Short mmCIF file of N, CA and C in Angstrom, two decimals:
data_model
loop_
_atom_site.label_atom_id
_atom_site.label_comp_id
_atom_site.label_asym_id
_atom_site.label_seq_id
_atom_site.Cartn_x
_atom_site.Cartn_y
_atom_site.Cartn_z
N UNK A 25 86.95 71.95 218.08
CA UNK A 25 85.96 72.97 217.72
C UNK A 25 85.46 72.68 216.31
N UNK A 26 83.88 72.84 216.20
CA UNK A 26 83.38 72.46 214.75
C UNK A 26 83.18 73.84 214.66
N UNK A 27 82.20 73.46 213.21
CA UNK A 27 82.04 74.74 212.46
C UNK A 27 81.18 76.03 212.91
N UNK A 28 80.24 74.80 214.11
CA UNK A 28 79.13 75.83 214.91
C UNK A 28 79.89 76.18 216.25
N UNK A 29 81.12 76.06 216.47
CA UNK A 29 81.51 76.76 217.70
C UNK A 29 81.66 75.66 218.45
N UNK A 30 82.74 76.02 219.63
CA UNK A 30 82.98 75.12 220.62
C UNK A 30 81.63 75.03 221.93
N UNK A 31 80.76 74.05 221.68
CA UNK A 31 79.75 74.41 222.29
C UNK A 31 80.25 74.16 223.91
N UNK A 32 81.16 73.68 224.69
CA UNK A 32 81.40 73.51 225.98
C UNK A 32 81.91 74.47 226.39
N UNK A 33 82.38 75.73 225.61
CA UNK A 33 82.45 77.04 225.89
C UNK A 33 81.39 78.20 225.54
N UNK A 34 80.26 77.22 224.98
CA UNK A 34 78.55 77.90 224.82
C UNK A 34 78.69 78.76 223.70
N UNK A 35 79.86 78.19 222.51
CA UNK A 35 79.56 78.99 221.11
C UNK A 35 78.91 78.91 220.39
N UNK A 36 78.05 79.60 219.47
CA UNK A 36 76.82 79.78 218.93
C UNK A 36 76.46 78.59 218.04
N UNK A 37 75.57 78.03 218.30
CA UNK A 37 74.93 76.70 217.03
C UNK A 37 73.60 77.26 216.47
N UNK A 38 73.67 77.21 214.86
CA UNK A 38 72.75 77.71 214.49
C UNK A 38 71.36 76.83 214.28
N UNK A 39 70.43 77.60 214.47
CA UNK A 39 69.10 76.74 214.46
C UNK A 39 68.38 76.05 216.27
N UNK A 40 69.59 76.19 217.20
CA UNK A 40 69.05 75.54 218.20
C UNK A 40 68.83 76.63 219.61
N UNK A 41 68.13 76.34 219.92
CA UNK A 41 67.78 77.41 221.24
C UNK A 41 66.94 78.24 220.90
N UNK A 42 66.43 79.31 222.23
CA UNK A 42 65.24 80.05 221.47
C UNK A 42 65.93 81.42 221.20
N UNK A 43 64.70 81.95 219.94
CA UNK A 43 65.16 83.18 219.55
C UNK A 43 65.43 84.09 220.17
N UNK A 44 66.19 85.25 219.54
CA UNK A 44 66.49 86.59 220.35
C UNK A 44 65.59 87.43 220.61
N UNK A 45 65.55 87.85 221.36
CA UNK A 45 64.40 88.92 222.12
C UNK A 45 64.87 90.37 222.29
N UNK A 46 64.49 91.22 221.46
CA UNK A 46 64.76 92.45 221.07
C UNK A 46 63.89 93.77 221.35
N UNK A 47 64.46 95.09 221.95
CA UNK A 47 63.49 96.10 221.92
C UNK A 47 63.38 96.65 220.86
N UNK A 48 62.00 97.48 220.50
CA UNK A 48 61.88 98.32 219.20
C UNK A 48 61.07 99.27 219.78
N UNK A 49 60.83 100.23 219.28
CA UNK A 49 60.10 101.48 219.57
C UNK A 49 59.95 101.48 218.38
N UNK A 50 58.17 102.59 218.05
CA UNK A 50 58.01 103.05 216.30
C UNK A 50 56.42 103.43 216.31
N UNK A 51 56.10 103.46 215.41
CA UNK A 51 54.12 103.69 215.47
C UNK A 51 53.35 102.58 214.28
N UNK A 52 52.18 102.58 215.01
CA UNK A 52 51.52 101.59 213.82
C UNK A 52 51.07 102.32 212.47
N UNK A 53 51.97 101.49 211.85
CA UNK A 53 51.17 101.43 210.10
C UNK A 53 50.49 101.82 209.79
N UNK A 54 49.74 100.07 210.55
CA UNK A 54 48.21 99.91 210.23
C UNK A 54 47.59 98.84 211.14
N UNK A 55 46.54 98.54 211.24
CA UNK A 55 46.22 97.85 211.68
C UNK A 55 44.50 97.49 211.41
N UNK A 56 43.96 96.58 211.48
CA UNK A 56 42.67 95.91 210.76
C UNK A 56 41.84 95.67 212.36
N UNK A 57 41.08 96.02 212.97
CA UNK A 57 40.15 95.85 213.83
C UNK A 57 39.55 94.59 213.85
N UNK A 58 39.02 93.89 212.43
CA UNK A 58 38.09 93.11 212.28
C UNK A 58 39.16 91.97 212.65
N UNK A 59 40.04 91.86 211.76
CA UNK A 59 40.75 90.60 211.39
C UNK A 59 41.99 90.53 212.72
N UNK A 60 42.28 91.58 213.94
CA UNK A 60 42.99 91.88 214.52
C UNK A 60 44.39 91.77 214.91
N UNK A 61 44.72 92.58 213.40
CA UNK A 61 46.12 92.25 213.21
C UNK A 61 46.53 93.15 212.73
N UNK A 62 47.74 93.90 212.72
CA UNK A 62 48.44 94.76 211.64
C UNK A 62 50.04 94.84 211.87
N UNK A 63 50.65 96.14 211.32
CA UNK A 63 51.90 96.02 211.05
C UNK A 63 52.53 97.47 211.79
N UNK A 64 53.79 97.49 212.64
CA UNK A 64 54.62 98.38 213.48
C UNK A 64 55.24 98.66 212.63
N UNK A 65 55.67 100.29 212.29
CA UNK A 65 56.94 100.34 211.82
C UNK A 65 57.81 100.65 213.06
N UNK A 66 58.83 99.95 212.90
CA UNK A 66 60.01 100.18 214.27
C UNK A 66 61.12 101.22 213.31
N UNK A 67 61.24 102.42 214.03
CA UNK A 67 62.02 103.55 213.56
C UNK A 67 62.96 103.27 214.95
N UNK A 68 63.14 102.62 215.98
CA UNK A 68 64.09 102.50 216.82
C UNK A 68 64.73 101.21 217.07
N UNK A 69 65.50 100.38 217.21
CA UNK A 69 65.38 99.14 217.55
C UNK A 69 67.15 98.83 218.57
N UNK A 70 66.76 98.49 219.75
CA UNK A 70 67.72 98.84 220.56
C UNK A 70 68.45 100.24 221.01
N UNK A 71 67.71 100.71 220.93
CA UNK A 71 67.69 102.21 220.94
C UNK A 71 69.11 103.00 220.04
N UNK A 72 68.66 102.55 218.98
CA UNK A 72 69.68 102.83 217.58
C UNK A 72 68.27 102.78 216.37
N UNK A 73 68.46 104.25 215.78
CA UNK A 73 67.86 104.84 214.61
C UNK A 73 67.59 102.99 213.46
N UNK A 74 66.50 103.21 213.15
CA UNK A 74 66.22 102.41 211.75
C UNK A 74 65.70 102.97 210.94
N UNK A 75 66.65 103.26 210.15
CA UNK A 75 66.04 103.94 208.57
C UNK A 75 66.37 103.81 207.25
N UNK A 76 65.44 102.89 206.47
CA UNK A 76 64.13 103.50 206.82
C UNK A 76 63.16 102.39 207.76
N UNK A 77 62.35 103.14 208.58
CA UNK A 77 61.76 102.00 209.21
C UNK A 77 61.18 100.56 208.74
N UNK A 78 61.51 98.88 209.65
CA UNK A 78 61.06 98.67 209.33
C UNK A 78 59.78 97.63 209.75
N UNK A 79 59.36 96.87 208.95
CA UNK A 79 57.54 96.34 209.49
C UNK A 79 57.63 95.04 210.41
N UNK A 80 57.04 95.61 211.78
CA UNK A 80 57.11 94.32 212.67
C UNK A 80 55.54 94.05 212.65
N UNK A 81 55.07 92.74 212.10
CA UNK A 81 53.80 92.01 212.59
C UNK A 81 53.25 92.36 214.00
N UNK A 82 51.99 92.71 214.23
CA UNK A 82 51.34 92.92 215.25
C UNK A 82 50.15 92.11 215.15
N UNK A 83 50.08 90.98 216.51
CA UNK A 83 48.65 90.08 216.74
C UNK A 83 47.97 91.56 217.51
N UNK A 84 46.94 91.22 217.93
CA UNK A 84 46.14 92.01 219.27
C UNK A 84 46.20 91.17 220.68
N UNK A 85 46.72 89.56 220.64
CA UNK A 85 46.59 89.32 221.85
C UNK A 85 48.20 89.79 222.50
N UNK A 86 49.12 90.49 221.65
CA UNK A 86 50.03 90.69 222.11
C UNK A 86 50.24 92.40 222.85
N UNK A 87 49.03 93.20 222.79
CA UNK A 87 48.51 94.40 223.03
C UNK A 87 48.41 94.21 224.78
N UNK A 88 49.15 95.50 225.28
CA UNK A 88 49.18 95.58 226.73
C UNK A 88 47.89 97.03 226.76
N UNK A 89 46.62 96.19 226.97
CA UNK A 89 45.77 97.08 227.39
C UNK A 89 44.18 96.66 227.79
N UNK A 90 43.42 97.49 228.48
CA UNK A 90 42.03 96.89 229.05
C UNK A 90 41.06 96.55 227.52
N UNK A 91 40.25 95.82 228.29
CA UNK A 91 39.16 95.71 227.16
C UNK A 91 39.54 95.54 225.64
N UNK A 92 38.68 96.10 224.72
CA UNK A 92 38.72 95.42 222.98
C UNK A 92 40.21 95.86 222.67
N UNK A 93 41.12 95.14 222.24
CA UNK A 93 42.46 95.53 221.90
C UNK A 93 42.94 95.57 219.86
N UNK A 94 43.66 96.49 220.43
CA UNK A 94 43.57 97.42 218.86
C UNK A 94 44.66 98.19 218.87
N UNK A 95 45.30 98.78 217.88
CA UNK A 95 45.69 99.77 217.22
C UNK A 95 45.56 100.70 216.74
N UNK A 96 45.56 102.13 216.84
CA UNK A 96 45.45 103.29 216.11
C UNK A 96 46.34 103.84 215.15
N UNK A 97 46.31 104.05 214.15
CA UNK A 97 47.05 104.48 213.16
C UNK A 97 48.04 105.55 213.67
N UNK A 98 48.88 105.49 213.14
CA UNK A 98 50.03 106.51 213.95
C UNK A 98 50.34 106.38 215.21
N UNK A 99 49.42 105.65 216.09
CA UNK A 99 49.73 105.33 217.81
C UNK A 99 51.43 105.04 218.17
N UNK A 100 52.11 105.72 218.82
CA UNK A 100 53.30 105.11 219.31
C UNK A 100 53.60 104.10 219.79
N UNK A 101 54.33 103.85 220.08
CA UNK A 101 54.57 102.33 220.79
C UNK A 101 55.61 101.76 221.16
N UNK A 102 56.21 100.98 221.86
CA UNK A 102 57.19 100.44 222.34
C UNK A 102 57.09 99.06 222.61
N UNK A 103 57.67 97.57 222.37
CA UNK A 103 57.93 96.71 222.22
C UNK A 103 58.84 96.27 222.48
N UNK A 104 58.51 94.48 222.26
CA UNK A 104 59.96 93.37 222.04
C UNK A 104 59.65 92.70 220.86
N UNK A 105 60.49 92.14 220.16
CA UNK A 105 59.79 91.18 219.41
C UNK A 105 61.04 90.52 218.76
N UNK A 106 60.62 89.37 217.59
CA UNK A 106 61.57 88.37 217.40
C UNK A 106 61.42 88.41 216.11
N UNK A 107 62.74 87.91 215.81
CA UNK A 107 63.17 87.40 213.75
C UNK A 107 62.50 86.15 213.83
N UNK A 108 61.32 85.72 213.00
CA UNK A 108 60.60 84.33 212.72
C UNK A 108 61.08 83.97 211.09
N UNK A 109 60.47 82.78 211.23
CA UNK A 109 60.52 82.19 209.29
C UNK A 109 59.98 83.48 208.59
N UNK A 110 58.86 84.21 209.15
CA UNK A 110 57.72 85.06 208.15
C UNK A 110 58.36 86.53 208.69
N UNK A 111 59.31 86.82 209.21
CA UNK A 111 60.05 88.07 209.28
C UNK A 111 60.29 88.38 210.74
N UNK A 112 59.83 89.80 210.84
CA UNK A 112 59.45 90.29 212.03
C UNK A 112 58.16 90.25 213.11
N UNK A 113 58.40 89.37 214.50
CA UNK A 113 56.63 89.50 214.81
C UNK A 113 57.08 90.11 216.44
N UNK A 114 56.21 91.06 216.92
CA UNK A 114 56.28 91.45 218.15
C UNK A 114 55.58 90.40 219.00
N UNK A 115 56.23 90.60 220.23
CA UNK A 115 56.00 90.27 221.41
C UNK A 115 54.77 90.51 222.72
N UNK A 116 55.40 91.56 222.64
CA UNK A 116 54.54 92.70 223.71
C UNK A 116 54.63 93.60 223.12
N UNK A 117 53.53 94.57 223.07
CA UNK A 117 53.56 95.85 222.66
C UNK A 117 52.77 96.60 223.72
N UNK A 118 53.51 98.25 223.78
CA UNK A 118 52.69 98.74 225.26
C UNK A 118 52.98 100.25 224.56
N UNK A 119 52.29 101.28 225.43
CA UNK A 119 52.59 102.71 224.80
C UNK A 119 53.63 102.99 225.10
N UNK A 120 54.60 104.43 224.95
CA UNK A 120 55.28 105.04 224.81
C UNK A 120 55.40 104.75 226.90
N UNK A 121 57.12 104.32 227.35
CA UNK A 121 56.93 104.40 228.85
C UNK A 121 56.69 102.86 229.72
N UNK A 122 55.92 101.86 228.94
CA UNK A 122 55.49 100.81 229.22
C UNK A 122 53.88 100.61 229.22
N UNK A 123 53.26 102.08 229.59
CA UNK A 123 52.18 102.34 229.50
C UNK A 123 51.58 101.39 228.85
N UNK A 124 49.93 101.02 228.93
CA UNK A 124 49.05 100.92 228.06
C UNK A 124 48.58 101.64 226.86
N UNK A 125 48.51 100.45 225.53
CA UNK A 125 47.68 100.95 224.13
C UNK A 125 47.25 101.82 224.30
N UNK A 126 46.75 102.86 223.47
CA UNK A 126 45.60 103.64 223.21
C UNK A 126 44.91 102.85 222.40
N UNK A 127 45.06 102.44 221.68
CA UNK A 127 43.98 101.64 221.13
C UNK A 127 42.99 102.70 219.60
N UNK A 128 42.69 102.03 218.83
CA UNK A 128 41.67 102.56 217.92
C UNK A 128 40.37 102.81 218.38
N UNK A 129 39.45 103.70 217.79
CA UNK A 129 38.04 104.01 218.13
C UNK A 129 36.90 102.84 217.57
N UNK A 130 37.62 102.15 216.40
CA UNK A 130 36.63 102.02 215.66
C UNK A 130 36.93 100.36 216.51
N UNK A 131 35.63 99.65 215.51
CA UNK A 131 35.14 98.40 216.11
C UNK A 131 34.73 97.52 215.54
N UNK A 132 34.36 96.40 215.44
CA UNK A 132 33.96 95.46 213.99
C UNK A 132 32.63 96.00 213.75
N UNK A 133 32.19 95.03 212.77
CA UNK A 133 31.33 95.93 212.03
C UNK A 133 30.57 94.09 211.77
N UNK A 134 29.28 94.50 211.51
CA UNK A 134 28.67 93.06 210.95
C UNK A 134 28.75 91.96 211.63
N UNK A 135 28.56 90.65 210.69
CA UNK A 135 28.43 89.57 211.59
C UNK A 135 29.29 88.97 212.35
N UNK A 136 30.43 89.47 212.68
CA UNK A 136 31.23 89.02 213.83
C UNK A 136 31.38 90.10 215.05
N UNK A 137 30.74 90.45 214.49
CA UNK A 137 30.46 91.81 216.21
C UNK A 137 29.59 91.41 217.30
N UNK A 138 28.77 90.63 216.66
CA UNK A 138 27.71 90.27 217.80
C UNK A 138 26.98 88.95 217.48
N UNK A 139 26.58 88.46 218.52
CA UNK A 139 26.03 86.85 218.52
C UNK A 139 24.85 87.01 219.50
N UNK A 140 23.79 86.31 219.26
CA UNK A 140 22.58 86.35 220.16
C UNK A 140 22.26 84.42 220.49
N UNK A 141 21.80 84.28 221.86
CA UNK A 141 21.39 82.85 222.23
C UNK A 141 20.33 82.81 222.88
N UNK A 142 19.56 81.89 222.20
CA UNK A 142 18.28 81.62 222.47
C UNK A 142 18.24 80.58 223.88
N UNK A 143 17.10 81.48 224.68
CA UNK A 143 16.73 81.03 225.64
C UNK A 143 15.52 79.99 225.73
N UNK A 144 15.05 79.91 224.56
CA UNK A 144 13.78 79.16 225.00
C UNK A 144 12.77 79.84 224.92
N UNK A 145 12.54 81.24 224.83
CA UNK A 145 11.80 81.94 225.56
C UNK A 145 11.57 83.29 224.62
N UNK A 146 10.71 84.46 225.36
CA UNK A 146 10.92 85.45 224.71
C UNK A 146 12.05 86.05 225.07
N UNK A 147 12.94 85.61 225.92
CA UNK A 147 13.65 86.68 225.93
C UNK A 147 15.48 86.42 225.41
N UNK A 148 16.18 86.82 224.98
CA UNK A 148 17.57 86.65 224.24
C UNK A 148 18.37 87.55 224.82
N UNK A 149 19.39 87.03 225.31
CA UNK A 149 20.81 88.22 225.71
C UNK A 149 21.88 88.38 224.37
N UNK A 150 21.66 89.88 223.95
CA UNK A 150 23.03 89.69 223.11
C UNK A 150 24.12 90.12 223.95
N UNK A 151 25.47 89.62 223.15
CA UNK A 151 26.33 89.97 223.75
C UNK A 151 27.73 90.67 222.81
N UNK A 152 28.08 91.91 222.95
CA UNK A 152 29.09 92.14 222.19
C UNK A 152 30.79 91.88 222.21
N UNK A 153 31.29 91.54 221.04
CA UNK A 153 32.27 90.93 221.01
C UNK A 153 33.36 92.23 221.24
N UNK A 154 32.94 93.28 220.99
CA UNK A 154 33.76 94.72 220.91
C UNK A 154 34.16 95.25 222.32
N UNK A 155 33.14 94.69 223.13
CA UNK A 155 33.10 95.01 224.55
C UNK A 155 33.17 94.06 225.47
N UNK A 156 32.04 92.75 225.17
CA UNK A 156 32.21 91.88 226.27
C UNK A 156 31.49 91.92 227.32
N UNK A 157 31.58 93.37 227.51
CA UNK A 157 30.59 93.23 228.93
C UNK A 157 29.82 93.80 228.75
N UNK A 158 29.07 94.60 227.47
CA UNK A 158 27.88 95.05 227.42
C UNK A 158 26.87 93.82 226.99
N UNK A 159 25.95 93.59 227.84
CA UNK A 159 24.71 92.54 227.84
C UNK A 159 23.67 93.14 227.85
N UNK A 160 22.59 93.16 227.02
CA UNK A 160 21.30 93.35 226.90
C UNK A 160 20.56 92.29 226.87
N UNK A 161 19.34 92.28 227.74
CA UNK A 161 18.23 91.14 228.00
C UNK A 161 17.06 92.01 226.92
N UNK A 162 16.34 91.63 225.90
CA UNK A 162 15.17 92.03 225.63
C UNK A 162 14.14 90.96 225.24
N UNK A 163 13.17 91.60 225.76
CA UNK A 163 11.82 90.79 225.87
C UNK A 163 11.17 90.93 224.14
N UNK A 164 10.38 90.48 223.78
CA UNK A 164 9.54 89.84 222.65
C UNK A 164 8.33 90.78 222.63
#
């Protein structure tokens, strides 16, 4: 037996294999619409009290919900997520239950909200990035 454990009895070696995968429950921080990212506080984690809560990284592609994905301030939430080099980052995040996000109201703002492509022509479809599926054709 070395120092990392008798591995033919599967004792722990540090650094190799993949990380641990953990539940947390808690509400968002915060979270940024534009840049679509923010921060969980987990006040539960394995269903044992954390206090004081603390900050798990939130992407938006990790958001269990339809359409523009987001965060609402104070929104509840329930998760998995993992210890990285840069701390805490969730996994999945879903509402309270497994449920779907609620999600924030608000929406980007300016030049990354929307893009227009030229047809050639008078006429241009924009298309929004907030939605996706709202398309407008207008004529000249």
């Amino acid at each position: 037996e070395g120092p990392r454990g008798n591995m033919a009895e599967g004792g722990p070696r540090k650094g190799v294999g993949s990380p641990q995968i953990l539940a947390g429950s808690g509400y968002c921080k915060w979270f940024n619409v534009r840049m679509g990212f923010g921060f969980i506080s987990m006040t539960s984690s394995e269903g044992k009290p954390v206090d004081p809560p603390l900050d798990v990284f939130v992407h938006q592609s990790k958001l269990v919900m339809e359409g523009f994905r987001s965060l609402r301030e104070g929104e509840q939430v329930e998760f998995t997520f993992k210890r990285s080099s840069k701390g805490l980052e969730s996994l999945r995040v879903t509402g309270p239950g497994g449920g779907p996000c609620s999600g924030s109201d608000r929406r980007p703002k300016g030049k990354f909200n929307k893009f227009c492509l030229d047809f050639s022509g008078p006429n241009w479809i924009m298309f929004s990035y907030s939605q996706f599926i709202s398309c407008s054709i207008h004529s000249a």
